[in-house]
CSV table of C-alpha atoms and ligand atoms in Angstrom, one decimal:
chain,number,residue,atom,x,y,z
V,667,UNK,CA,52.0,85.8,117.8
V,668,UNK,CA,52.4,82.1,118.5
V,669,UNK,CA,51.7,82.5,122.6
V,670,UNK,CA,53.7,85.3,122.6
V,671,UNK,CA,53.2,88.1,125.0
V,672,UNK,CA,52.7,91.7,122.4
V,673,UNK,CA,55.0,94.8,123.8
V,674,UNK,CA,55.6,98.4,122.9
V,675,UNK,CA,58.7,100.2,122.7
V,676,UNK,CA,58.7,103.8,122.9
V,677,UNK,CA,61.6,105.7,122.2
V,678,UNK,CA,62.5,102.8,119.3
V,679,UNK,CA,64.2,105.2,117.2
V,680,UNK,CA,67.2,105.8,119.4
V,681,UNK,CA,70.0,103.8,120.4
V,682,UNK,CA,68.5,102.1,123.0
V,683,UNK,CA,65.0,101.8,121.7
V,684,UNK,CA,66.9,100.1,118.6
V,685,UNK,CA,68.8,97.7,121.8
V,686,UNK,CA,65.6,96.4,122.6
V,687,UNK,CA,64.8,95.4,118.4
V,688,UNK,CA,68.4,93.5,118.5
V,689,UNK,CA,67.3,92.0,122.2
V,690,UNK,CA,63.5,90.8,121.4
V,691,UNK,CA,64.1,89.5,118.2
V,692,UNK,CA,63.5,85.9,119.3
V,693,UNK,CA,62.3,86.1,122.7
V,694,UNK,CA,60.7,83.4,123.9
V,695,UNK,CA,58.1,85.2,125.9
V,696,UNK,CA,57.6,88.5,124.1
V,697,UNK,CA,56.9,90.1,120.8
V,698,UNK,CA,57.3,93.5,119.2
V,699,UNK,CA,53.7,94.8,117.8
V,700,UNK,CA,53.9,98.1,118.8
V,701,UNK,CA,56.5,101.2,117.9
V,702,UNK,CA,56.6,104.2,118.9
V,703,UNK,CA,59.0,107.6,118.8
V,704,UNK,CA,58.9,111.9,118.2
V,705,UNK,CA,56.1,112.9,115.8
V,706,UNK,CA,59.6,112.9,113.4
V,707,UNK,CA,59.3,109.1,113.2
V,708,UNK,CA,55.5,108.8,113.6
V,709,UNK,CA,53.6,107.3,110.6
V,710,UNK,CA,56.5,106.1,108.8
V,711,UNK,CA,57.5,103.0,108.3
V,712,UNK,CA,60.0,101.9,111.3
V,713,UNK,CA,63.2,100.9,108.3
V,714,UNK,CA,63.0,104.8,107.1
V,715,UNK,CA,62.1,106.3,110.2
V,716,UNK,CA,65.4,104.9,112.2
V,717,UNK,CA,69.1,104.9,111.3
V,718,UNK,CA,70.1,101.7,112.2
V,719,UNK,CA,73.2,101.6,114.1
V,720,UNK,CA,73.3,97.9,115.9
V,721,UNK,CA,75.9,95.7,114.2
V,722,UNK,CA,73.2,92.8,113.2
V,723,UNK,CA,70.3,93.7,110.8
V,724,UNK,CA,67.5,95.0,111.4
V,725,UNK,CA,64.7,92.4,111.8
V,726,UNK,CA,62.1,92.2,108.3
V,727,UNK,CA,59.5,91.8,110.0
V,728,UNK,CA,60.1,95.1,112.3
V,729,UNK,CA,61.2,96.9,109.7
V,730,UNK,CA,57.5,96.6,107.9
V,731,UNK,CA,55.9,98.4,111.3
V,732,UNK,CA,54.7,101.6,111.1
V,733,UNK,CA,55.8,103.9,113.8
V,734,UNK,CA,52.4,104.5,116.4
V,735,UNK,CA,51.9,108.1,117.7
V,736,UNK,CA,53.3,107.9,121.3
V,737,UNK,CA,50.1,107.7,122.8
V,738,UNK,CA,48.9,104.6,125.0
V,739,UNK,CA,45.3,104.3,122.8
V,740,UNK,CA,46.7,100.8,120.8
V,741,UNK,CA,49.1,100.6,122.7
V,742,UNK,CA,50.0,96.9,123.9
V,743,UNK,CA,50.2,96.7,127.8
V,744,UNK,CA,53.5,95.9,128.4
V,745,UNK,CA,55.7,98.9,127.2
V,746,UNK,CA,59.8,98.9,127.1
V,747,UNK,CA,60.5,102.8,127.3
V,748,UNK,CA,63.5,104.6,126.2
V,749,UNK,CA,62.7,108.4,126.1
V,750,UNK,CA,65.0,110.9,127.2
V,751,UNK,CA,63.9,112.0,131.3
V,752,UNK,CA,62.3,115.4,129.9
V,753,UNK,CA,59.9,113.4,127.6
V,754,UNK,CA,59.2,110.6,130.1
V,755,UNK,CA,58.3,112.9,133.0
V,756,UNK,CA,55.1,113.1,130.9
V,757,UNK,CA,54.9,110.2,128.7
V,758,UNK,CA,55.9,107.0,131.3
V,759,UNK,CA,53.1,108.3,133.9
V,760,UNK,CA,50.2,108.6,130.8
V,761,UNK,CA,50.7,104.7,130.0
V,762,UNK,CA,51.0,104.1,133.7
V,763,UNK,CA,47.4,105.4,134.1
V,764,UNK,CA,46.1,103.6,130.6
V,765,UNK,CA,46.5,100.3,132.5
V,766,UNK,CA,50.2,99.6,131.2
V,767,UNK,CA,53.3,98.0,132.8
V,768,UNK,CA,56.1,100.4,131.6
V,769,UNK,CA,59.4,99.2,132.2
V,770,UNK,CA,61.6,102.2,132.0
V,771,UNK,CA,65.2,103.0,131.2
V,772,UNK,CA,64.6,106.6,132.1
V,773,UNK,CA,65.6,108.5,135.1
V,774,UNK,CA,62.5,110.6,135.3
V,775,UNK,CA,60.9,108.3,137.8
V,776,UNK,CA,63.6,106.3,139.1
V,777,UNK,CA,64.1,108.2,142.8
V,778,UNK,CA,60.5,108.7,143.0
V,779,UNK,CA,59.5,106.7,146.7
V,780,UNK,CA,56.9,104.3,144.8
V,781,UNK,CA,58.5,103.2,141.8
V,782,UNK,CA,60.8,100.0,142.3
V,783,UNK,CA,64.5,100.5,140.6
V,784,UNK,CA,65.9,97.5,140.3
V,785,UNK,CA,68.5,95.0,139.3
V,786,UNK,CA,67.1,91.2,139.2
V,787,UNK,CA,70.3,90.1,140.4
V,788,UNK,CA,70.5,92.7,143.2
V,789,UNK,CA,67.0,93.9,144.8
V,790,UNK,CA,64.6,91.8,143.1
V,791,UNK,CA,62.3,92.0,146.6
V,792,UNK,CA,62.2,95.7,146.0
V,793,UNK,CA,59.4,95.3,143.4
V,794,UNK,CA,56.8,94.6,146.2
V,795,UNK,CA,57.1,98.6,146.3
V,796,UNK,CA,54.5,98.0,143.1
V,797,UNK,CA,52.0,97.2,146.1
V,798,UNK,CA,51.3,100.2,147.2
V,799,UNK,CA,52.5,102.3,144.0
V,800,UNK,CA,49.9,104.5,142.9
V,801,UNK,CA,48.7,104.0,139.3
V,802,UNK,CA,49.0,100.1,139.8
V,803,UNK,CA,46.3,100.8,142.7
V,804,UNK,CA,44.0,102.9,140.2
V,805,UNK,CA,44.4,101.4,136.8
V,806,UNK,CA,46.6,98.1,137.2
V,807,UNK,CA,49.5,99.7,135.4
V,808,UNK,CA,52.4,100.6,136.7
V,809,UNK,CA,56.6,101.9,136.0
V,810,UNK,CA,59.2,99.8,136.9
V,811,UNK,CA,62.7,101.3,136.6
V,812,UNK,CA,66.2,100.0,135.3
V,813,UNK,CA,69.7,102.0,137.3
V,814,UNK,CA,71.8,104.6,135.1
V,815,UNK,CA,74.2,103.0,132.9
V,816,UNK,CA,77.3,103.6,135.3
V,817,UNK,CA,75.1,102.5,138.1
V,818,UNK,CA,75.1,99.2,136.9
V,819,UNK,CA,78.3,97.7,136.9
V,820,UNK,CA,79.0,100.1,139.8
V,821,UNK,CA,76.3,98.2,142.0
V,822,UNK,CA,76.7,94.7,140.5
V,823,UNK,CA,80.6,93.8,141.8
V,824,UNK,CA,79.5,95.6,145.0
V,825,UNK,CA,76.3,93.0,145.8
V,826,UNK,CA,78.5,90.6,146.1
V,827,UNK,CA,80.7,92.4,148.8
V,828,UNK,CA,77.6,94.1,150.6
V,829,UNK,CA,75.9,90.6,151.2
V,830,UNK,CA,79.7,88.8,152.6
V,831,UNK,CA,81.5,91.4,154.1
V,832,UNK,CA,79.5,94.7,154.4
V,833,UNK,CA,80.4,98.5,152.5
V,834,UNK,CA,81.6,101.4,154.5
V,835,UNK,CA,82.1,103.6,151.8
V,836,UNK,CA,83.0,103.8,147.8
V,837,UNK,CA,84.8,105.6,145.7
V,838,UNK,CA,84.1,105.0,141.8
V,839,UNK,CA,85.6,107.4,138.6
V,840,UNK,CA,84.2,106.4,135.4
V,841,UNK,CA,85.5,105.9,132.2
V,842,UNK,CA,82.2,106.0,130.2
V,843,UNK,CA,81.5,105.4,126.1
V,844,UNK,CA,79.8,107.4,123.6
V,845,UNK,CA,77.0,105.3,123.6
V,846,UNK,CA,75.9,105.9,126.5
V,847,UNK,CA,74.8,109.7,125.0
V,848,UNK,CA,72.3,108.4,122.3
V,849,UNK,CA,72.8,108.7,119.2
V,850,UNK,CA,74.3,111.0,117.4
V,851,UNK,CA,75.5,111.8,121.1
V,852,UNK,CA,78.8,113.4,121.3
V,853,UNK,CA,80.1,115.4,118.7
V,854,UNK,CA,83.0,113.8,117.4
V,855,UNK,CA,85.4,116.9,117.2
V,856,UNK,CA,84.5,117.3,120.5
V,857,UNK,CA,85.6,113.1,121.9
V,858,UNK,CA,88.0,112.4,119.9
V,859,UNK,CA,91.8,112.3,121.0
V,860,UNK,CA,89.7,113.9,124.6
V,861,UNK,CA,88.1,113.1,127.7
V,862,UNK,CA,85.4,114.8,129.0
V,863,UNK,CA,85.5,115.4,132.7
V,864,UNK,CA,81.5,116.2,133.0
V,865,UNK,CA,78.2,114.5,132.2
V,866,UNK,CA,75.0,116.6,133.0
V,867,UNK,CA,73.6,114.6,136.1
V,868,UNK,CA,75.7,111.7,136.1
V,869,UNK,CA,77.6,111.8,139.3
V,870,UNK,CA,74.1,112.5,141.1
V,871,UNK,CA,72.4,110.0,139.6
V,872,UNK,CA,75.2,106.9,140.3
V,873,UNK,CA,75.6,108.3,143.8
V,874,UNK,CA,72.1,108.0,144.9
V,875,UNK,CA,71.0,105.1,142.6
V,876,UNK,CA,73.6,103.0,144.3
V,877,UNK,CA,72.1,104.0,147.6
V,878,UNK,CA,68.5,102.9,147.0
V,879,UNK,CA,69.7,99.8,144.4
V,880,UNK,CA,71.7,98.6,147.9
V,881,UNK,CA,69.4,99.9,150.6
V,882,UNK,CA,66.3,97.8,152.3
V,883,UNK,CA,63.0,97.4,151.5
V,884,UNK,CA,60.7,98.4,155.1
V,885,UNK,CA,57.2,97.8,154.5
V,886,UNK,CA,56.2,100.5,151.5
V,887,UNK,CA,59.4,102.2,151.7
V,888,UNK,CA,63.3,101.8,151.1
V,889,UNK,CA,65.8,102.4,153.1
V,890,UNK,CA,68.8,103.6,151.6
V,891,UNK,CA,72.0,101.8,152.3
V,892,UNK,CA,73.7,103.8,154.7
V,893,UNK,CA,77.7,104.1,153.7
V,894,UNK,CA,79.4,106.9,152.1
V,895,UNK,CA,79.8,107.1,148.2
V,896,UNK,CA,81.4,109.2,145.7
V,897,UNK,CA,81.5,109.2,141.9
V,898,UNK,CA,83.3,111.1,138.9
V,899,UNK,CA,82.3,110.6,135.6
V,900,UNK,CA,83.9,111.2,132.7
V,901,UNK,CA,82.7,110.8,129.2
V,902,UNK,CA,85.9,109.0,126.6
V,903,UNK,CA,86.2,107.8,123.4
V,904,UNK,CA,84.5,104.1,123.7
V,905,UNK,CA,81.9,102.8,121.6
V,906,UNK,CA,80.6,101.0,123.9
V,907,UNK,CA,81.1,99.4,127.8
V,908,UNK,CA,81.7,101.9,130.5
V,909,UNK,CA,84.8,100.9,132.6
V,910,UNK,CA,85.1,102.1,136.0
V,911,UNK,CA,88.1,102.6,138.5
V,912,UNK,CA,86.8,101.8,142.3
V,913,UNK,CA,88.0,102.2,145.5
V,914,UNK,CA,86.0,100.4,148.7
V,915,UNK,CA,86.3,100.6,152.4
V,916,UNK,CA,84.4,97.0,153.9
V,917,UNK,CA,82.9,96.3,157.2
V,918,UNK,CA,84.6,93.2,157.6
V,919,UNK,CA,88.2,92.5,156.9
V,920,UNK,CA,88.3,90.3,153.5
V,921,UNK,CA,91.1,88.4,151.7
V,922,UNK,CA,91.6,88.9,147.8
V,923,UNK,CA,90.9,85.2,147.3
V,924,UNK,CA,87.6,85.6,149.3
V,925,UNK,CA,86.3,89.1,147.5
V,926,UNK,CA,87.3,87.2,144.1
V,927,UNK,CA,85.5,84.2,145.0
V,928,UNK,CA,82.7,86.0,146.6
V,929,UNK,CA,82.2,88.2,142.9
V,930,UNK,CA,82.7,84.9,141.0
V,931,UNK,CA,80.2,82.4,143.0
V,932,UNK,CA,77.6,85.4,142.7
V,933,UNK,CA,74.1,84.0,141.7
V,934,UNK,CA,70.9,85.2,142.7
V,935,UNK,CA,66.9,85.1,141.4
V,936,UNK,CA,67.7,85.0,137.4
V,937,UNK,CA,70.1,82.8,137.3
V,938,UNK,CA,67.8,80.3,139.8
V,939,UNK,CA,64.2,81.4,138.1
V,940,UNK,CA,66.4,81.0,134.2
V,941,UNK,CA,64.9,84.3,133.1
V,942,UNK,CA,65.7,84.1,129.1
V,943,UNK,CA,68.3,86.9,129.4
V,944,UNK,CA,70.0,86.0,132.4
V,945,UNK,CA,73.8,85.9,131.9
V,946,UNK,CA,75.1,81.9,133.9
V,947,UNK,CA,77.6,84.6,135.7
V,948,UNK,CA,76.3,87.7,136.6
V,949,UNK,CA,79.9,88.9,137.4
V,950,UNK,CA,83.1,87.5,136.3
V,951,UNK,CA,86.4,88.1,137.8
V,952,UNK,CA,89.8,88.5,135.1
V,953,UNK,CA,92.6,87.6,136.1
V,954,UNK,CA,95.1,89.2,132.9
V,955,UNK,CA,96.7,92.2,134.6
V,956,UNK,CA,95.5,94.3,132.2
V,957,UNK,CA,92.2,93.4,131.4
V,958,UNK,CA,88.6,94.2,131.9
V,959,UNK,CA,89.0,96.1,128.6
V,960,UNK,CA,86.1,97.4,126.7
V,961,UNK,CA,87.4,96.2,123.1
V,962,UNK,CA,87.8,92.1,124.5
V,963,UNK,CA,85.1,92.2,127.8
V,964,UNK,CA,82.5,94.0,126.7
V,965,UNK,CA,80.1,91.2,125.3
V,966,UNK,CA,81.0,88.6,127.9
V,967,UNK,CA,77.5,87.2,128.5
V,968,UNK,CA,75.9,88.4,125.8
V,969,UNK,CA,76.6,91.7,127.0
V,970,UNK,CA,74.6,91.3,130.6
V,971,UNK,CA,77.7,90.2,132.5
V,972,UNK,CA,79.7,92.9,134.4
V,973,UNK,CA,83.2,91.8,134.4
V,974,UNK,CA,86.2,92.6,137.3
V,975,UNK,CA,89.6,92.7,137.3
V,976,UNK,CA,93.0,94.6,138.8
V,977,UNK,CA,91.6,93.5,142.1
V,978,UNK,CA,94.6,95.0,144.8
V,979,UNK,CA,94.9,96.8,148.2
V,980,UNK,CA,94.1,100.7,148.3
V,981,UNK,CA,96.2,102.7,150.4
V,982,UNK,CA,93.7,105.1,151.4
V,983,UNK,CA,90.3,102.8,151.4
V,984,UNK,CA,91.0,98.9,151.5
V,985,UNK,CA,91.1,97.3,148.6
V,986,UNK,CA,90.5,98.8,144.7
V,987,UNK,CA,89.5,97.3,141.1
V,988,UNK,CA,87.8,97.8,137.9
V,989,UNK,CA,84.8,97.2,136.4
V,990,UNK,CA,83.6,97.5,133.1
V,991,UNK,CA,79.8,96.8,131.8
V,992,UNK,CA,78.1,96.9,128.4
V,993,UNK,CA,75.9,100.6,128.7
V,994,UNK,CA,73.5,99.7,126.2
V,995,UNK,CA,72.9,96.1,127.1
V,996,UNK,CA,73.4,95.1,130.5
V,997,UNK,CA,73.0,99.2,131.3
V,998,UNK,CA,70.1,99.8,129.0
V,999,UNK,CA,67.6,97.6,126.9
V,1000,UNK,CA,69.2,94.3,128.6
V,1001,UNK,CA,68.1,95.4,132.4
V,1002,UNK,CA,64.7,96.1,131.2
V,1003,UNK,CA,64.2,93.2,129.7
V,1004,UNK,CA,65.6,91.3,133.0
V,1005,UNK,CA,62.8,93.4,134.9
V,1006,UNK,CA,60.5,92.5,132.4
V,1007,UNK,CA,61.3,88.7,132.8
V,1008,UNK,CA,61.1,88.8,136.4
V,1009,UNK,CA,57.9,90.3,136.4
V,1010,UNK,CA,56.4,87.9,134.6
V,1011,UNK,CA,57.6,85.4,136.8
V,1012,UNK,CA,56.4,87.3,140.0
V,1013,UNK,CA,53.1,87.4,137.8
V,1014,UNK,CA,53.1,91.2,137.6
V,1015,UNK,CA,52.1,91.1,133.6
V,1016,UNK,CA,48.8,89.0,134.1
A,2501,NAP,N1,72.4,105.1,125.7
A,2501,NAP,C1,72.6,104.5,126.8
A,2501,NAP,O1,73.7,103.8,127.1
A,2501,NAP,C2,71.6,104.5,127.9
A,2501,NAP,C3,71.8,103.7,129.1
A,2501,NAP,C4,70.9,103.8,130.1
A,2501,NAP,C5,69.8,104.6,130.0
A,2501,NAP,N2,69.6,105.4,128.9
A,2501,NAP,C6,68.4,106.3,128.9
A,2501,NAP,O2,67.5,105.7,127.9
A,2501,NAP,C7,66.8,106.8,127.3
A,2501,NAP,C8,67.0,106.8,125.8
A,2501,NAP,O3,68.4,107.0,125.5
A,2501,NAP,P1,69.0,106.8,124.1
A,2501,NAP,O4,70.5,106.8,124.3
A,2501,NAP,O5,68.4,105.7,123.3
A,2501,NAP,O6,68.5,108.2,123.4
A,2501,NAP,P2,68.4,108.6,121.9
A,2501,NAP,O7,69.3,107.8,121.0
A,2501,NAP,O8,68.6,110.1,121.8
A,2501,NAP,O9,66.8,108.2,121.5
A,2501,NAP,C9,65.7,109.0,122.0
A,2501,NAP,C10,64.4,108.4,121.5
A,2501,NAP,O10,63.3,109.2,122.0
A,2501,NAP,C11,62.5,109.6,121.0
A,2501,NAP,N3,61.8,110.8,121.2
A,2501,NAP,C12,62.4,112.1,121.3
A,2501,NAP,N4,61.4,113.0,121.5
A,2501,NAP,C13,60.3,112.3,121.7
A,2501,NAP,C14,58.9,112.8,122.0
A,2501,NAP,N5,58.6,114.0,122.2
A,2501,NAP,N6,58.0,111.8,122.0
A,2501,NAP,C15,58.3,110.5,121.8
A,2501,NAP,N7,59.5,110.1,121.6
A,2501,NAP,C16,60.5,111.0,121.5
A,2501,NAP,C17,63.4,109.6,119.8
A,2501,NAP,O11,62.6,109.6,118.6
A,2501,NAP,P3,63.0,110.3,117.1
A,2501,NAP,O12,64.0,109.4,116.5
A,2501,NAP,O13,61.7,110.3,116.4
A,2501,NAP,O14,63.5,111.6,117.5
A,2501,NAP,C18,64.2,108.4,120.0
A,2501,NAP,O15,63.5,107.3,119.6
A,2501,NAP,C19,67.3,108.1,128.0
A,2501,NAP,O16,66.5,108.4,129.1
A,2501,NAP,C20,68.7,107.7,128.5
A,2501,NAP,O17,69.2,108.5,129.6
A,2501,NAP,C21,70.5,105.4,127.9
């Protein structure tokens, strides 16, 4: 392992358990030893257990790794999880108490008052909530959360205008790939040449991730930010990158040259600590009329940039844009692996 730290993925069959393959292939800090899915998957070797769907190849020496029983006995102690909510309801808080850090994509524990959701970028402080968080106080492990993929980009071109000017409220209707439903996801009779005007959950889960991604940390508790915030999601026929259309009422009267500057000049722990998979610009403004698009914007930082564009007054709210982020990367297996990075920094995985 060559000083490498050893970590688990669980859930490494799906599409973002096969993410985090493509992402630590070559970390500098951290290793794959340990894989883990369904009892479908378990025993076999990882190359006939998946179906490989990310566009570079599978790594040999991944491929050779024998899917693990989901269980945290051999576990390593740093787990990336991607099981659907249901599954890690029970499976995230067993590791937890095994002594592992599980850094989760799920939403099953997200809203939960001890466990830190967080985006490096955004509410990196918000981590201290591990402090008091009740399986790091019995075992030393603990579950540190990543935001829904539509949360994401959502909450990453509003920082920016939280910190200068201050939010009143937010309107945001997403535009959100198929991707983002695992794999095999959505029927294909049933996306293409369609929208989909519902996604079980979705609208909840942006509208109060936002709330606690943008709200205040007060001793062992956070405060949610206190503005008003309304989201329709809507499932289209995108591979990947969810796009979103928002409207935004600020405190303080702002100038387009000022929002666009204050998106662009955006910078914050990752960029300053150079966690390995921090993009140079967390958010990058386009200026083509037409653009972000999903087919040209998606990968701009390696995927973990969110990118903004069509910034112009709103005639009911103040001003209105759109932003567009990659669901599996910067939404997914990329934000974990930001946590991850950070909490090695903050010297969480010792
Ligand atoms: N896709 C996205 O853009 C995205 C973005 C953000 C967050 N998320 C969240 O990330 C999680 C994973 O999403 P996904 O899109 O990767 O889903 P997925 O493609 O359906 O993959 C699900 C994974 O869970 C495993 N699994 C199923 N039942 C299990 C069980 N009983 N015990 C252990 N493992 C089990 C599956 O293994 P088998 O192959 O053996 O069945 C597979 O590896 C979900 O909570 C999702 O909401 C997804």
């Amino acid at each position: 392992m060559q000083n490498k730290t050893a970590v688990g993925i669980l859930g490494a069959t799906g599409i973002v358990g096969q993410r985090f393959v493509q992402m630590l292939e070559n970390h500098p800090w951290f290793e794959v030893a340990w894989l883990a899915a369904s009892d479908r998957s378990e025993g076999k070797l990882y190359a006939d257990a998946v179906r490989w769907r990310m566009k570079t190849q599978l790594p040999a020496r991944v491929a050779n790794l024998q899917v693990a029983p989901a269980k945290p006995e051999g576990a390593p102690k740093i787990i990336f999880a991607a099981l659907d909510a249901a599954i890690a309801s029970e499976l995230e808080p067993r590791f937890a108490e095994a002594g592992c850090a599980v850094v989760s994509n799920s939403s099953a524990l997200r809203m939960q008052s001890d466990v830190p959701l967080v985006i490096p970028e955004v509410n990196s402080d918000h981590m201290k909530l591990l402090e008091c968080q009740k399986w790091r106080r019995h075992s030393r492990g603990f579950v540190v959360t990543n935001p829904n993929c539509s949360a994401i980009g959502l909450v990453m071109a509003l920082a920016p205008l939280q910190q200068k000017f201050g939010i009143e409220t937010v309107m945001a209707v997403t535009m959100q790939a198929v991707s983002g439903a695992g794999y095999p996801g959505v029927a294909s009779l049933d996306i293409l040449g369609n929208v989909i005007p519902y996604i079980a959950k979705e609208e909840e889960k942006m509208e109060e991730e936002t709330l606690k991604l943008l709200g205040r940390l007060e001793g062992s508790r956070i405060v949610p930010a206190p503005f008003g915030m309304s989201a329709h999601c809507n499932r289209v026929a995108v591979e990947d990158g969810h796009t979103e259309s928002v409207s935004v009422k600020l405190k303080k009267q702002a100038g387009n040259d000022e929002i666009i500057q204050a998106w662009n000049d955006f910078r914050s722990a990752p960029q300053e600590m150079r966690l390995p998979s921090a993009p140079r610009q967390p958010v990058q403004y386009q200026t083509a009329a037409d653009r972000p698009q999903p087919r040209f914007d998606v990968d701009a930082g390696n995927g973990m940039t969110a990118t903004v564009g069509r910034l112009r007054p709103c005639s009911v709210l103040d001003w209105k844009f759109t932003v567009l982020s990659h669901n599996t990367i910067r939404g997914a297996a990329g934000a974990a692996l930001l946590n991850a990075e950070l909490l090695k920094v903050q010297g969480y995985l010792e």
